[in-house]
Amino acid sequence: MSKLPPFRRFHDLCASSVNVDFQVHTVKTDGKGTIREILSIARERKLGAIAFTEHVRKSTDWFAGFAEDVRRTAEDFREISVYVGCETKALDKAGTLDVSAEIFQISDIVLGSVHRFPDDRGGYLEFNSMSPAEMAELEFELALGMAEKGEIDVLSHPGGMYERRHGAFPEKYFRDLMRATLKAEVAIEINSSYLVDPENFLRLCAEIDPFVSIGSDVHSLDEIGRCRDMLRKRGIGEK
């Protein structure tokens, strides 16, 4: 196991910093592969680093055992830098995260995501109850709260809930989130699973030069390294 290296800014990406996958899920939550299966594929595809980032909540009680399993299995894959991480969701616009102090302490990397839209009464809004404009604004506000106050390492799949339902997330919101993460020294994720218009997102990365994390949002074995491959095809990280 290794301590998570500092995330690079977009213009500083090189071959080794692109050759990673920092969002991976196993059968422990909603993924299709075991820890060992995923590491075996990562070895075949010559990934240099990988982070297991399971979905967690404050009530999650299995994470310590999972972290031990990752670290023990990683001993057989010493050529790969292997990290224990978690993916947790925003509970409000103030950056409150649905993660326990114990999980936070164990994790090498914490991904903050917008997965549900809290209704400020302890429940969640239905996606189909909002107009596209309302949904985009609320997702932006929740993501901004995590970037500014959430103590996360990575703002994961920004705009993803909107993009899955309505197409490209408004450029202004992407731009503002990149500026906010840069100021907070938080990485914004380049996520090959959610981006509807990767060319535009990468253009904004080139313009604003935020800290970035490379994540395929791996759920099936064929997705391992997909974001790296997407970037390589575009000549990103060749220096």
mmCIF file of C-alpha atoms in Angstrom:
data_model
loop_
_atom_site.group_PDB
_atom_site.id
_atom_site.type_symbol
_atom_site.label_atom_id
_atom_site.label_comp_id
_atom_site.label_asym_id
_atom_site.label_seq_id
_atom_site.Cartn_x
_atom_site.Cartn_y
_atom_site.Cartn_z
ATOM 1 C CA MET A 1 0.000 0.000 0.000
ATOM 2 C CA SER A 2 1.108 3.564 -0.632
ATOM 3 C CA LYS A 3 0.123 6.960 0.604
ATOM 4 C CA LEU A 4 -2.033 8.663 -1.994
ATOM 5 C CA PRO A 5 0.145 11.019 -4.076
ATOM 6 C CA PRO A 6 -0.914 14.639 -4.552
ATOM 7 C CA PHE A 7 -3.272 15.064 -7.467
ATOM 8 C CA ARG A 8 -1.797 16.894 -10.418
ATOM 9 C CA ARG A 9 -3.225 19.858 -12.198
ATOM 10 C CA PHE A 10 -4.509 19.147 -15.685
ATOM 11 C CA HIS A 11 -1.555 20.676 -17.536
ATOM 12 C CA ASP A 12 0.881 18.669 -15.407
ATOM 13 C CA LEU A 13 -0.582 15.289 -16.318
ATOM 14 C CA CYS A 14 2.018 12.862 -17.582
ATOM 15 C CA ALA A 15 1.992 9.240 -18.705
ATOM 16 C CA SER A 16 2.212 7.836 -15.174
ATOM 17 C CA SER A 17 -0.397 10.175 -13.673
ATOM 18 C CA VAL A 18 -2.920 9.205 -16.359
ATOM 19 C CA ASN A 19 -2.181 5.485 -16.013
ATOM 20 C CA VAL A 20 -4.480 5.115 -12.985
ATOM 21 C CA ASP A 21 -8.078 4.379 -12.083
ATOM 22 C CA PHE A 22 -9.284 6.102 -8.940
ATOM 23 C CA GLN A 23 -12.937 5.073 -8.923
ATOM 24 C CA VAL A 24 -13.514 1.333 -8.707
ATOM 25 C CA HIS A 25 -16.356 -0.692 -7.144
ATOM 26 C CA THR A 26 -16.360 -4.384 -6.226
ATOM 27 C CA VAL A 27 -18.977 -6.993 -5.384
ATOM 28 C CA LYS A 28 -18.940 -5.540 -1.878
ATOM 29 C CA THR A 29 -21.389 -2.911 -3.124
ATOM 30 C CA ASP A 30 -22.623 -2.650 -6.716
ATOM 31 C CA GLY A 31 -19.619 -3.855 -8.709
ATOM 32 C CA LYS A 32 -19.233 -7.149 -10.582
ATOM 33 C CA GLY A 33 -15.658 -8.135 -9.695
ATOM 34 C CA THR A 34 -13.794 -9.179 -6.577
ATOM 35 C CA ILE A 35 -10.735 -7.319 -5.298
ATOM 36 C CA ARG A 36 -8.428 -9.981 -6.717
ATOM 37 C CA GLU A 37 -10.201 -10.146 -10.072
ATOM 38 C CA ILE A 38 -9.964 -6.384 -10.458
ATOM 39 C CA LEU A 39 -6.286 -6.280 -9.542
ATOM 40 C CA SER A 40 -5.568 -9.134 -11.955
ATOM 41 C CA ILE A 41 -7.182 -7.186 -14.810
ATOM 42 C CA ALA A 42 -5.379 -4.000 -13.702
ATOM 43 C CA ARG A 43 -2.120 -5.947 -13.957
ATOM 44 C CA GLU A 44 -3.010 -7.233 -17.443
ATOM 45 C CA ARG A 45 -3.807 -3.696 -18.556
ATOM 46 C CA LYS A 46 -0.614 -2.386 -16.950
ATOM 47 C CA LEU A 47 -2.269 0.171 -14.683
ATOM 48 C CA GLY A 48 0.143 1.830 -12.309
ATOM 49 C CA ALA A 49 -2.334 2.678 -9.556
ATOM 50 C CA ILE A 50 -5.892 1.870 -8.550
ATOM 51 C CA ALA A 51 -8.246 2.993 -5.792
ATOM 52 C CA PHE A 52 -11.084 0.861 -4.472
ATOM 53 C CA THR A 53 -13.797 3.392 -3.660
ATOM 54 C CA GLU A 54 -16.852 1.598 -2.345
ATOM 55 C CA HIS A 55 -20.149 3.341 -1.686
ATOM 56 C CA VAL A 56 -20.573 4.031 2.026
ATOM 57 C CA ARG A 57 -22.961 5.663 4.457
ATOM 58 C CA LYS A 58 -22.558 6.715 8.072
ATOM 59 C CA SER A 59 -24.203 3.443 9.069
ATOM 60 C CA THR A 60 -21.793 1.251 7.046
ATOM 61 C CA ASP A 61 -20.272 -1.314 9.407
ATOM 62 C CA TRP A 62 -18.152 -3.472 7.080
ATOM 63 C CA PHE A 63 -15.604 -0.968 5.827
ATOM 64 C CA ALA A 64 -12.727 -1.812 8.178
ATOM 65 C CA GLY A 65 -12.839 -5.453 7.100
ATOM 66 C CA PHE A 66 -13.035 -4.448 3.461
ATOM 67 C CA ALA A 67 -9.988 -2.193 3.856
ATOM 68 C CA GLU A 68 -8.058 -5.088 5.403
ATOM 69 C CA ASP A 69 -9.032 -7.341 2.495
ATOM 70 C CA VAL A 70 -7.820 -4.752 -0.050
ATOM 71 C CA ARG A 71 -4.508 -4.234 1.718
ATOM 72 C CA ARG A 72 -3.900 -7.949 2.173
ATOM 73 C CA THR A 73 -4.701 -8.763 -1.470
ATOM 74 C CA ALA A 74 -2.550 -5.874 -2.668
ATOM 75 C CA GLU A 75 0.508 -7.648 -1.273
ATOM 76 C CA ASP A 76 0.297 -9.956 -4.298
ATOM 77 C CA PHE A 77 0.287 -7.021 -6.738
ATOM 78 C CA ARG A 78 3.245 -4.942 -5.585
ATOM 79 C CA GLU A 79 3.819 -3.371 -9.008
ATOM 80 C CA ILE A 80 0.473 -1.552 -8.630
ATOM 81 C CA SER A 81 -0.064 1.241 -6.096
ATOM 82 C CA VAL A 82 -3.314 0.210 -4.393
ATOM 83 C CA TYR A 83 -5.436 2.557 -2.307
ATOM 84 C CA VAL A 84 -8.420 2.100 -0.030
ATOM 85 C CA GLY A 85 -11.088 4.710 -0.644
ATOM 86 C CA CYS A 86 -14.758 5.425 -0.286
ATOM 87 C CA GLU A 87 -17.438 7.204 -2.262
ATOM 88 C CA THR A 88 -19.984 9.065 -0.179
ATOM 89 C CA LYS A 89 -22.828 11.394 -1.004
ATOM 90 C CA ALA A 90 -23.709 14.956 -0.058
ATOM 91 C CA LEU A 91 -26.407 15.291 2.585
ATOM 92 C CA ASP A 92 -26.913 19.028 2.201
ATOM 93 C CA LYS A 93 -25.603 22.149 0.481
ATOM 94 C CA ALA A 94 -23.180 22.798 3.361
ATOM 95 C CA GLY A 95 -20.939 19.893 2.403
ATOM 96 C CA THR A 96 -22.101 17.413 5.051
ATOM 97 C CA LEU A 97 -21.075 13.912 3.994
ATOM 98 C CA ASP A 98 -22.809 10.601 4.605
ATOM 99 C CA VAL A 99 -19.671 8.968 6.025
ATOM 100 C CA SER A 100 -18.543 8.031 9.527
ATOM 101 C CA ALA A 101 -15.407 9.330 11.219
ATOM 102 C CA GLU A 102 -14.027 5.775 11.289
ATOM 103 C CA ILE A 103 -14.395 5.291 7.539
ATOM 104 C CA PHE A 104 -12.978 8.739 6.897
ATOM 105 C CA GLN A 105 -9.900 7.901 8.981
ATOM 106 C CA ILE A 106 -9.314 4.521 7.311
ATOM 107 C CA SER A 107 -9.630 5.839 3.755
ATOM 108 C CA ASP A 108 -6.662 6.906 1.663
ATOM 109 C CA ILE A 109 -9.004 8.805 -0.653
ATOM 110 C CA VAL A 110 -12.530 10.170 -0.150
ATOM 111 C CA LEU A 111 -14.769 10.787 -3.156
ATOM 112 C CA GLY A 112 -17.721 13.125 -2.665
ATOM 113 C CA SER A 113 -20.645 12.589 -5.022
ATOM 114 C CA VAL A 114 -24.138 13.860 -5.645
ATOM 115 C CA HIS A 115 -26.357 10.782 -5.823
ATOM 116 C CA ARG A 116 -29.613 11.979 -4.293
ATOM 117 C CA PHE A 117 -31.183 15.397 -3.794
ATOM 118 C CA PRO A 118 -32.068 16.013 -0.129
ATOM 119 C CA ASP A 119 -35.382 17.781 0.519
ATOM 120 C CA ASP A 120 -34.185 19.461 3.767
ATOM 121 C CA ARG A 121 -36.754 17.422 5.735
ATOM 122 C CA GLY A 122 -34.752 14.222 6.105
ATOM 123 C CA GLY A 123 -35.890 12.741 2.812
ATOM 124 C CA TYR A 124 -35.047 13.023 -0.858
ATOM 125 C CA LEU A 125 -36.639 14.705 -3.852
ATOM 126 C CA GLU A 126 -37.807 12.621 -6.775
ATOM 127 C CA PHE A 127 -35.773 13.307 -9.902
ATOM 128 C CA ASN A 128 -38.902 13.600 -12.042
ATOM 129 C CA SER A 129 -40.348 16.240 -9.724
ATOM 130 C CA MET A 130 -37.817 18.838 -10.895
ATOM 131 C CA SER A 131 -37.372 20.685 -14.127
ATOM 132 C CA PRO A 132 -33.975 20.302 -15.841
ATOM 133 C CA ALA A 133 -33.005 23.820 -14.719
ATOM 134 C CA GLU A 134 -33.966 23.096 -11.101
ATOM 135 C CA MET A 135 -32.085 19.834 -11.142
ATOM 136 C CA ALA A 136 -28.935 21.392 -12.587
ATOM 137 C CA GLU A 137 -28.948 24.190 -10.039
ATOM 138 C CA LEU A 138 -29.471 21.879 -7.067
ATOM 139 C CA GLU A 139 -26.797 19.439 -8.212
ATOM 140 C CA PHE A 140 -24.396 22.338 -8.649
ATOM 141 C CA GLU A 141 -25.127 23.693 -5.164
ATOM 142 C CA LEU A 142 -24.649 20.288 -3.531
ATOM 143 C CA ALA A 143 -21.379 19.721 -5.388
ATOM 144 C CA LEU A 144 -20.139 23.203 -4.568
ATOM 145 C CA GLY A 145 -20.808 22.623 -0.872
ATOM 146 C CA MET A 146 -18.669 19.494 -0.921
ATOM 147 C CA ALA A 147 -15.896 21.194 -2.849
ATOM 148 C CA GLU A 148 -15.738 24.130 -0.472
ATOM 149 C CA LYS A 149 -16.530 22.518 2.895
ATOM 150 C CA GLY A 150 -16.789 18.774 2.557
ATOM 151 C CA GLU A 151 -13.238 17.634 3.385
ATOM 152 C CA ILE A 152 -13.166 15.458 0.282
ATOM 153 C CA ASP A 153 -10.188 14.575 -1.890
ATOM 154 C CA VAL A 154 -12.161 14.275 -5.127
ATOM 155 C CA LEU A 155 -15.378 15.813 -6.390
ATOM 156 C CA SER A 156 -16.702 12.746 -8.161
ATOM 157 C CA HIS A 157 -18.657 12.679 -11.451
ATOM 158 C CA PRO A 158 -19.725 16.362 -11.254
ATOM 159 C CA GLY A 159 -23.038 16.949 -12.970
ATOM 160 C CA GLY A 160 -23.526 13.213 -13.298
ATOM 161 C CA MET A 161 -27.118 12.942 -12.110
ATOM 162 C CA TYR A 162 -28.165 15.677 -14.524
ATOM 163 C CA GLU A 163 -26.150 14.265 -17.420
ATOM 164 C CA ARG A 164 -27.704 10.809 -17.042
ATOM 165 C CA ARG A 165 -31.176 12.351 -17.450
ATOM 166 C CA HIS A 166 -30.912 15.573 -19.446
ATOM 167 C CA GLY A 167 -27.662 15.634 -21.404
ATOM 168 C CA ALA A 168 -24.715 17.976 -21.020
ATOM 169 C CA PHE A 169 -24.468 19.750 -17.654
ATOM 170 C CA PRO A 170 -24.467 23.560 -18.058
ATOM 171 C CA GLU A 171 -20.981 24.790 -18.871
ATOM 172 C CA LYS A 172 -21.200 27.641 -16.362
ATOM 173 C CA TYR A 173 -21.641 25.149 -13.531
ATOM 174 C CA PHE A 174 -18.712 23.014 -14.676
ATOM 175 C CA ARG A 175 -16.568 26.129 -14.920
ATOM 176 C CA ASP A 176 -17.543 27.323 -11.436
ATOM 177 C CA LEU A 177 -16.948 23.889 -9.910
ATOM 178 C CA MET A 178 -13.493 23.697 -11.463
ATOM 179 C CA ARG A 179 -12.619 27.091 -10.050
ATOM 180 C CA ALA A 180 -13.950 26.118 -6.623
ATOM 181 C CA THR A 181 -12.051 22.828 -6.515
ATOM 182 C CA LEU A 182 -8.876 24.548 -7.659
ATOM 183 C CA LYS A 183 -9.182 27.103 -4.866
ATOM 184 C CA ALA A 184 -9.829 24.357 -2.306
ATOM 185 C CA GLU A 185 -7.050 22.158 -3.770
ATOM 186 C CA VAL A 186 -9.575 19.378 -4.320
ATOM 187 C CA ALA A 187 -9.403 17.230 -7.449
ATOM 188 C CA ILE A 188 -12.321 17.275 -9.858
ATOM 189 C CA GLU A 189 -12.912 13.910 -11.480
ATOM 190 C CA ILE A 190 -12.592 13.177 -15.162
ATOM 191 C CA ASN A 191 -15.127 10.353 -15.242
ATOM 192 C CA SER A 192 -15.508 8.372 -18.454
ATOM 193 C CA SER A 193 -18.781 6.806 -17.334
ATOM 194 C CA TYR A 194 -20.832 9.961 -16.835
ATOM 195 C CA LEU A 195 -19.491 12.604 -19.201
ATOM 196 C CA VAL A 196 -21.884 13.266 -22.074
ATOM 197 C CA ASP A 197 -19.474 15.666 -23.782
ATOM 198 C CA PRO A 198 -15.931 14.772 -22.700
ATOM 199 C CA GLU A 199 -14.404 17.085 -25.294
ATOM 200 C CA ASN A 200 -16.035 20.126 -23.732
ATOM 201 C CA PHE A 201 -15.159 19.034 -20.197
ATOM 202 C CA LEU A 202 -11.520 18.534 -21.183
ATOM 203 C CA ARG A 203 -11.511 21.905 -22.940
ATOM 204 C CA LEU A 204 -12.604 23.512 -19.679
ATOM 205 C CA CYS A 205 -9.908 21.571 -17.819
ATOM 206 C CA ALA A 206 -7.337 22.966 -20.249
ATOM 207 C CA GLU A 207 -8.690 26.473 -19.701
ATOM 208 C CA ILE A 208 -8.941 26.439 -15.895
ATOM 209 C CA ASP A 209 -6.224 23.873 -15.111
ATOM 210 C CA PRO A 210 -7.803 22.325 -11.988
ATOM 211 C CA PHE A 211 -6.440 19.444 -9.980
ATOM 212 C CA VAL A 212 -7.901 16.302 -11.573
ATOM 213 C CA SER A 213 -8.556 12.681 -10.693
ATOM 214 C CA ILE A 214 -8.894 9.935 -13.303
ATOM 215 C CA GLY A 215 -11.848 7.608 -12.687
ATOM 216 C CA SER A 216 -13.729 5.100 -14.830
ATOM 217 C CA ASP A 217 -16.446 4.441 -12.236
ATOM 218 C CA VAL A 218 -15.671 0.765 -12.663
ATOM 219 C CA HIS A 219 -18.548 -1.621 -12.003
ATOM 220 C CA SER A 220 -17.706 -4.373 -14.496
ATOM 221 C CA LEU A 221 -14.297 -5.815 -15.300
ATOM 222 C CA ASP A 222 -14.269 -4.525 -18.875
ATOM 223 C CA GLU A 223 -14.388 -0.930 -17.586
ATOM 224 C CA ILE A 224 -11.042 -1.038 -15.758
ATOM 225 C CA GLY A 225 -8.724 1.607 -17.198
ATOM 226 C CA ARG A 226 -11.405 2.990 -19.524
ATOM 227 C CA CYS A 227 -10.853 6.615 -18.490
ATOM 228 C CA ARG A 228 -7.096 6.253 -18.978
ATOM 229 C CA ASP A 229 -7.725 4.906 -22.465
ATOM 230 C CA MET A 230 -10.105 7.764 -23.267
ATOM 231 C CA LEU A 231 -7.432 10.299 -22.304
ATOM 232 C CA ARG A 232 -4.653 8.502 -24.153
ATOM 233 C CA LYS A 233 -6.709 8.560 -27.354
ATOM 234 C CA ARG A 234 -6.807 12.326 -27.033
ATOM 235 C CA GLY A 235 -3.065 12.621 -26.418
ATOM 236 C CA ILE A 236 -3.507 13.713 -22.793
ATOM 237 C CA GLY A 237 -0.633 12.754 -20.536
ATOM 238 C CA GLU A 238 1.829 12.010 -23.319
ATOM 239 C CA LYS A 239 4.597 14.205 -21.977
#
